[in-house]
mmCIF file of C-alpha atoms in Angstrom:
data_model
loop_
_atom_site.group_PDB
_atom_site.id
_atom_site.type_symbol
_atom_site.label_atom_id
_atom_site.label_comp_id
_atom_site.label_asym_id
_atom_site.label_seq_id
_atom_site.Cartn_x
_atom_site.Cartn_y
_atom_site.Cartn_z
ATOM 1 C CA UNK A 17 23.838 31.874 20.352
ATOM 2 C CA UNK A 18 25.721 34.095 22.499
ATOM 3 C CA UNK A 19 25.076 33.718 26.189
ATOM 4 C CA UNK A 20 26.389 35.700 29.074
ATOM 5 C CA UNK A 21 25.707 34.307 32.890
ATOM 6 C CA UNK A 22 25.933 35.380 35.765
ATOM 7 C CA UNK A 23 26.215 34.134 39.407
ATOM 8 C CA UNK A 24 23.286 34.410 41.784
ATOM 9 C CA UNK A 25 22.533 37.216 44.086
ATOM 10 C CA UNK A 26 24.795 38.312 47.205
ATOM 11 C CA UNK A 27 23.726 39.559 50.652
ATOM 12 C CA UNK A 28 27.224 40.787 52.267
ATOM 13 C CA UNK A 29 27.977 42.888 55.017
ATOM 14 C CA UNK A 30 29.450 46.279 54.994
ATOM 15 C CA UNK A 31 33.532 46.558 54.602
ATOM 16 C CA UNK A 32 33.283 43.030 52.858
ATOM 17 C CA UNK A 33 34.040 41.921 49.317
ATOM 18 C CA UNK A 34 31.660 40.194 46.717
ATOM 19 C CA UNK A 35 33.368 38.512 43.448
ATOM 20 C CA UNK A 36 30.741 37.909 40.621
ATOM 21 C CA UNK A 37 31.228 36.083 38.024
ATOM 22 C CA UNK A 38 29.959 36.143 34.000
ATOM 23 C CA UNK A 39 30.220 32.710 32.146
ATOM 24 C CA UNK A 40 29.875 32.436 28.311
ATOM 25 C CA UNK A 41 29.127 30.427 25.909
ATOM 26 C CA UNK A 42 28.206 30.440 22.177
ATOM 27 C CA UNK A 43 31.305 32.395 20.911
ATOM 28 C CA UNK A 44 35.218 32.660 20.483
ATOM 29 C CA UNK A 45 35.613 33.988 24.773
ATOM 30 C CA UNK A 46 38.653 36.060 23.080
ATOM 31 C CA UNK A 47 36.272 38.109 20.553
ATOM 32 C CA UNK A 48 35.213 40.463 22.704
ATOM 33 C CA UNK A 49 36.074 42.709 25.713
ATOM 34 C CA UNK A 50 33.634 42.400 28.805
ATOM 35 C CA UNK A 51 32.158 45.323 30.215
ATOM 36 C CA UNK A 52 30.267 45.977 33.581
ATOM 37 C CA UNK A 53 28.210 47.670 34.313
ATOM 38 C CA UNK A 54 26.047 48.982 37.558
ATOM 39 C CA UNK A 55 22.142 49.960 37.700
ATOM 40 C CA UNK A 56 20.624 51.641 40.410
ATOM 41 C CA UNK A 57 17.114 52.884 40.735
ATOM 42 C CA UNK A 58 18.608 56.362 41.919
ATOM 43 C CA UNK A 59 21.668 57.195 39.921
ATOM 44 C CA UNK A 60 20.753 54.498 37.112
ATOM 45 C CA UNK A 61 23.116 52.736 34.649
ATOM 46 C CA UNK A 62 26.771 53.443 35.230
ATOM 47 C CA UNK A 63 29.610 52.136 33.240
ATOM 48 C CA UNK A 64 32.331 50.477 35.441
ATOM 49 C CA UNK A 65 34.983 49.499 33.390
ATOM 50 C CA UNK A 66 36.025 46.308 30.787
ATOM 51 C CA UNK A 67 38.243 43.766 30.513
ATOM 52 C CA UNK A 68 40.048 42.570 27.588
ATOM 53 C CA UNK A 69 39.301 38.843 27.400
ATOM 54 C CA UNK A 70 42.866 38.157 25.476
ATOM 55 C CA UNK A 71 45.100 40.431 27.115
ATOM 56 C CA UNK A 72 43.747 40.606 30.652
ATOM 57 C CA UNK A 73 44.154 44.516 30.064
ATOM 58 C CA UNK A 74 41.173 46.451 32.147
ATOM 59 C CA UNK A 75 40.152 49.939 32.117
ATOM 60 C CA UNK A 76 38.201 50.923 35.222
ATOM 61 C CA UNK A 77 35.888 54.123 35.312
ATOM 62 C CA UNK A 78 37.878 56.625 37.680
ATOM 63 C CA UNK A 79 34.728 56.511 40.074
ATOM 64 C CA UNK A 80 35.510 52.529 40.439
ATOM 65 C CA UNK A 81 38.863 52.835 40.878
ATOM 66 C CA UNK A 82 39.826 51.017 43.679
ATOM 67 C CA UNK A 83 36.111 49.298 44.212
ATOM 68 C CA UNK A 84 35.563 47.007 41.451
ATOM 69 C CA UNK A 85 38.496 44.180 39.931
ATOM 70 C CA UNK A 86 38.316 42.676 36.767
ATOM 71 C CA UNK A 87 40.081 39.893 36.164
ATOM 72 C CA UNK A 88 39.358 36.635 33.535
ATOM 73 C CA UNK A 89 40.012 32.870 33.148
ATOM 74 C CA UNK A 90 40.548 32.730 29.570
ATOM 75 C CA UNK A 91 40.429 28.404 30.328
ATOM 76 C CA UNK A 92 36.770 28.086 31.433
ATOM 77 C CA UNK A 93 35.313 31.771 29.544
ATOM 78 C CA UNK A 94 34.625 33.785 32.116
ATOM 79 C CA UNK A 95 34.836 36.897 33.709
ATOM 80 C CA UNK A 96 35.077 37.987 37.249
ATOM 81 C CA UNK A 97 34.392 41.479 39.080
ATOM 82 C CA UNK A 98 35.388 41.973 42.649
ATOM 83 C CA UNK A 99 33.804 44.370 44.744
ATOM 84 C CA UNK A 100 35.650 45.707 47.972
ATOM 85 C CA UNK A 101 34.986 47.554 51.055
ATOM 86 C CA UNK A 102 31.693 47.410 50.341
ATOM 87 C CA UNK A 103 28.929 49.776 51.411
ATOM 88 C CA UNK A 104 25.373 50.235 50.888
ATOM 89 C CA UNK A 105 25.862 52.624 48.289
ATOM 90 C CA UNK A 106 27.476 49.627 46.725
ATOM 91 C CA UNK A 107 23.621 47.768 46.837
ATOM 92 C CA UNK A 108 22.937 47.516 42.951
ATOM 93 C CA UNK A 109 22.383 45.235 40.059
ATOM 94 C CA UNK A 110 25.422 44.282 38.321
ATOM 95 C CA UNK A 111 25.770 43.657 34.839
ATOM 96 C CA UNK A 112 28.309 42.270 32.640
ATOM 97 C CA UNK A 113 28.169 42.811 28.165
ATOM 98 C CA UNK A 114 30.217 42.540 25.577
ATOM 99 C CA UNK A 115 31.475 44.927 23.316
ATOM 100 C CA UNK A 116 31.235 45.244 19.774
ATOM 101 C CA UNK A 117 33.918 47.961 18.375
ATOM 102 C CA UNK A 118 33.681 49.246 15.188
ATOM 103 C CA UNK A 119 35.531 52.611 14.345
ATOM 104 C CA UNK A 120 35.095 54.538 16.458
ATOM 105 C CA UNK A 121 31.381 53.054 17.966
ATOM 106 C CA UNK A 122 31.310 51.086 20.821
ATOM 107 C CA UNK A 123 27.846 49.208 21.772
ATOM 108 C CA UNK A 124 26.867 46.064 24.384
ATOM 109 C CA UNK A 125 25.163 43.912 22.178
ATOM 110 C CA UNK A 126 25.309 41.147 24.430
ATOM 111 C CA UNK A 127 24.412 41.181 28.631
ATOM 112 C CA UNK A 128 24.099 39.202 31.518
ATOM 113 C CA UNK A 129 20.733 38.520 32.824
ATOM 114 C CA UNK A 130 22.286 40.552 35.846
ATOM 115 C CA UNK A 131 23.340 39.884 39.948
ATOM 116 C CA UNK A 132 21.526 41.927 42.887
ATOM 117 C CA UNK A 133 24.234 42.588 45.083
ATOM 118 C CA UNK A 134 22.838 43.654 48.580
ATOM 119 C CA UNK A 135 24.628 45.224 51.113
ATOM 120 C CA UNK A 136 23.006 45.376 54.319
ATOM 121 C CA UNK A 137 24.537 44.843 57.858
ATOM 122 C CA UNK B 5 33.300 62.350 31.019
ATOM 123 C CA UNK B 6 30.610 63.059 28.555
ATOM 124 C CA UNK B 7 27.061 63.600 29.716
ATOM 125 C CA UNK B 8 24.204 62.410 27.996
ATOM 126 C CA UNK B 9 20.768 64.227 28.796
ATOM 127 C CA UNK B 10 17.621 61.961 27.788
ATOM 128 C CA UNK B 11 14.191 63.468 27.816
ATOM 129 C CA UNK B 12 11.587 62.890 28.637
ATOM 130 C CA UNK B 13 11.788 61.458 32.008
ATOM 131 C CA UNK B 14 8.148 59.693 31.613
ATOM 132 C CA UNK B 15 6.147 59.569 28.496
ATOM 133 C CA UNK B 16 2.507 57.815 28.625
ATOM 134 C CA UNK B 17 1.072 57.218 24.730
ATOM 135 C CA UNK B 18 -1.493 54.616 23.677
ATOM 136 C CA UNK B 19 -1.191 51.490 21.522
ATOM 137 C CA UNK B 20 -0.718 52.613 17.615
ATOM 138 C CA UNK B 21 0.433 56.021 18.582
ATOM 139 C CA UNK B 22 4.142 57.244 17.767
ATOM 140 C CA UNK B 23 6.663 58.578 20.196
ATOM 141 C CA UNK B 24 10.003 60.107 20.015
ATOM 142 C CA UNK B 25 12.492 60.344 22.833
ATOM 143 C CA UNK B 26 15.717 62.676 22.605
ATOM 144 C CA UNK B 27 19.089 62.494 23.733
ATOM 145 C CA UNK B 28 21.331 65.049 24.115
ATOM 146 C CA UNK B 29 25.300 64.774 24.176
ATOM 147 C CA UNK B 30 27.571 67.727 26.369
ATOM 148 C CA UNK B 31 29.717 67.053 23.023
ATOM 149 C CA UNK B 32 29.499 65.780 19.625
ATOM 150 C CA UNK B 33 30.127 62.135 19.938
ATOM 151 C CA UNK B 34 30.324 62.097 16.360
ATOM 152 C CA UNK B 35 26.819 59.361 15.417
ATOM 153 C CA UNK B 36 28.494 57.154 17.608
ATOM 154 C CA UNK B 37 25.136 57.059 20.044
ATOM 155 C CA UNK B 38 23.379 53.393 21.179
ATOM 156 C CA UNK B 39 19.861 53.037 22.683
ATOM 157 C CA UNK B 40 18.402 50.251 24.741
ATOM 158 C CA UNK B 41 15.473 48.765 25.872
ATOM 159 C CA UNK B 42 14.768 47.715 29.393
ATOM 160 C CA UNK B 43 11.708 45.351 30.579
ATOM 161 C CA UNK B 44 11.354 45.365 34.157
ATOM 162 C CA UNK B 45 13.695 42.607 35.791
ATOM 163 C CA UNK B 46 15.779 41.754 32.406
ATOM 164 C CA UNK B 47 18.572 43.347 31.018
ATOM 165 C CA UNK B 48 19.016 46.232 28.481
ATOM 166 C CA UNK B 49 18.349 45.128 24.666
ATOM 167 C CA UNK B 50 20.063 46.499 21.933
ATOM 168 C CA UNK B 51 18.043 48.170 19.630
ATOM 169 C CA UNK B 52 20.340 50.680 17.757
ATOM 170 C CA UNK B 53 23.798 51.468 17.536
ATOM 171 C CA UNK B 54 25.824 53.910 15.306
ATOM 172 C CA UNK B 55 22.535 56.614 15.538
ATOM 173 C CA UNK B 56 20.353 55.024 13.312
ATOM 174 C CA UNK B 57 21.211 51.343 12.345
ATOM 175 C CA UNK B 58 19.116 48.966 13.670
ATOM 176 C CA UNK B 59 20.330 45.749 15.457
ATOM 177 C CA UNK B 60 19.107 42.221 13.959
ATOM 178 C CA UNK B 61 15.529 41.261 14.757
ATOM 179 C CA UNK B 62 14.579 44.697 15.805
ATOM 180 C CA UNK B 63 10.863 45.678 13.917
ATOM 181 C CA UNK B 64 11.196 48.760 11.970
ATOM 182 C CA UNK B 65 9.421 50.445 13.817
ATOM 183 C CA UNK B 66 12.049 51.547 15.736
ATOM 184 C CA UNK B 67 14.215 53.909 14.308
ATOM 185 C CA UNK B 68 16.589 56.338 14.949
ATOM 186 C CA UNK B 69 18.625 59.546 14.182
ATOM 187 C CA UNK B 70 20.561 62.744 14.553
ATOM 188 C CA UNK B 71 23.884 63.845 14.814
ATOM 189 C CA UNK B 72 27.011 65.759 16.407
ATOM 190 C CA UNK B 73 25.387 65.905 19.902
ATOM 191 C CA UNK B 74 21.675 65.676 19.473
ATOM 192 C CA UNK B 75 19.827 62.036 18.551
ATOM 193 C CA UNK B 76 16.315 60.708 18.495
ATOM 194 C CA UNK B 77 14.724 57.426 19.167
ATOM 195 C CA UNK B 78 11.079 57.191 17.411
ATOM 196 C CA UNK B 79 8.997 54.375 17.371
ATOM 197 C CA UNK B 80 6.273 54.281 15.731
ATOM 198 C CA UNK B 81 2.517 52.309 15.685
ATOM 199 C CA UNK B 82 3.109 51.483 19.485
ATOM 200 C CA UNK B 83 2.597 48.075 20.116
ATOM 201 C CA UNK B 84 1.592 46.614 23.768
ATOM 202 C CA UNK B 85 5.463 45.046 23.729
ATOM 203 C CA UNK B 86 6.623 48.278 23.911
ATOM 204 C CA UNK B 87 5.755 49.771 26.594
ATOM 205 C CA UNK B 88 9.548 49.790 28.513
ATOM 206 C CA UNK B 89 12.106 52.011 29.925
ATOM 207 C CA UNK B 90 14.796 53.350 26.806
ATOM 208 C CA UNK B 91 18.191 54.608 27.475
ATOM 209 C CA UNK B 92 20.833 55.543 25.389
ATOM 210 C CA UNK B 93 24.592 55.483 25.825
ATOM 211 C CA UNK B 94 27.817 57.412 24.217
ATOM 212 C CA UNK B 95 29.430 54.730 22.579
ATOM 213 C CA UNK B 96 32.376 57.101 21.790
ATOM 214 C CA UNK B 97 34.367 57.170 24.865
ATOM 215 C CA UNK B 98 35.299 55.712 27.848
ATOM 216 C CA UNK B 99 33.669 55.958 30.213
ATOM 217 C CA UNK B 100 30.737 54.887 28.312
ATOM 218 C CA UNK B 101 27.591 57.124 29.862
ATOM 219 C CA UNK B 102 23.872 57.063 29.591
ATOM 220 C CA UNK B 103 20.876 58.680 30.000
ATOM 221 C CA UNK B 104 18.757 58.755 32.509
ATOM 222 C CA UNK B 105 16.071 56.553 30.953
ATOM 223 C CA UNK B 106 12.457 57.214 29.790
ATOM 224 C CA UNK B 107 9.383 55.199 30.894
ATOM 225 C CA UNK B 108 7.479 54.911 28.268
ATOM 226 C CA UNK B 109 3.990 53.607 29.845
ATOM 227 C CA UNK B 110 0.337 53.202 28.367
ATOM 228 C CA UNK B 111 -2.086 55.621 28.903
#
């Protein structure tokens, strides 16, 4: 069955960078993008950005730009996000899915059980 | 970016009872509308995608519809299970957006 998971929780300090990663398992890695995606209990689930697992191509949310990195290593299935110059605003749970295409629909069929970053000085 | 306006906010319904939640699109997004279920401390679970097609193992008692920019999530015969946070998500185009989630909780 497909599994997606994620690295523990992360307590960093403001202006630092966290890298998180998604490992999975019960699939072809290559048969489907990753996404990521944030949850906060004010501004709630936000959509990041994904990765294309073959190609290394990302797309990144324009709000992200410039925060979060995606990158992959195709060798052990899994993908990465890096967060940078981080703030508390940055303090969220941190989810990576994959995504089904079809047509024109686009769904997350498959998550992460999810990483708490915390950002706290 | 397109918005996606979910109400209601809360919702509190008893065990057996049936409840519908709406979501609302700033444009058509053309069926291509997802909704998830959220326990508290796991991850969103798919329950529909394309509007109204259920994913595998969901009970049909969920269902959905609608179209262009206006969808509905109903579920009906609550069960104790249910009782959750639902959001649903523009699966047209990037960036993907959701709703602002509705508590469903037992009254």
């Amino acid at each position: 069955q497909v599994q997606l998971q994620q690295s523990g929780a992360e307590l960093a300090k403001p202006g630092s960078s966290v890298k998180i990663s998604c490992k999975a398992s019960g699939y072809t890695f290559t048969s489907y993008d990753i996404s990521w995606i944030k949850q906060t209990t004010g501004q709630g689930l936000e959509y990041i950005g994904y990765i294309n697992t073959g190609s290394g191509g990302t797309y990144y949310n324009e709000k992200f730009k410039g925060k979060a990195t995606l990158t992959v290593d195709k060798s052990s299935s899994t993908a990465f996000m890096q967060l940078s110059s981080l703030t508390p605003e940055d303090t969220a749970v941190y989810y990576c899915a994959t995504v089904t295409m079809m047509g024109d629909w686009n769904w997350f069929a498959y998550w992460g059980q999810g990483t708490l970053v915390t950002v706290s000085s | 970016d397109i918005q996606m306006t979910q109400s209601p906010t809360s919702l509190a319904a008893s065990v057996g009872e049936s409840v519908t939640i709406t979501c609302l699109a700033s444009e058509d997004i053309y069926g291509s509308l997802v909704w998830y279920q959220q326990k508290p401390g796991k991850s969103p679970q798919l329950l529909i995608y394309g509007a109204t097609i259920l994913e595998d193992g969901i009970p049909s008692r969920f269902s959905g519809s609608g179209s262009d920019t206006q969808y509905s999530l109903k579920i009906n015969s609550l069960q104790p299970e249910d009782f959750a946070s639902y959001y649903c998500q523009n699966g047209l185009s990037t960036p993907y957006t959701f709703g602002a989630g509705t508590k469903l909780e037992l009254k």
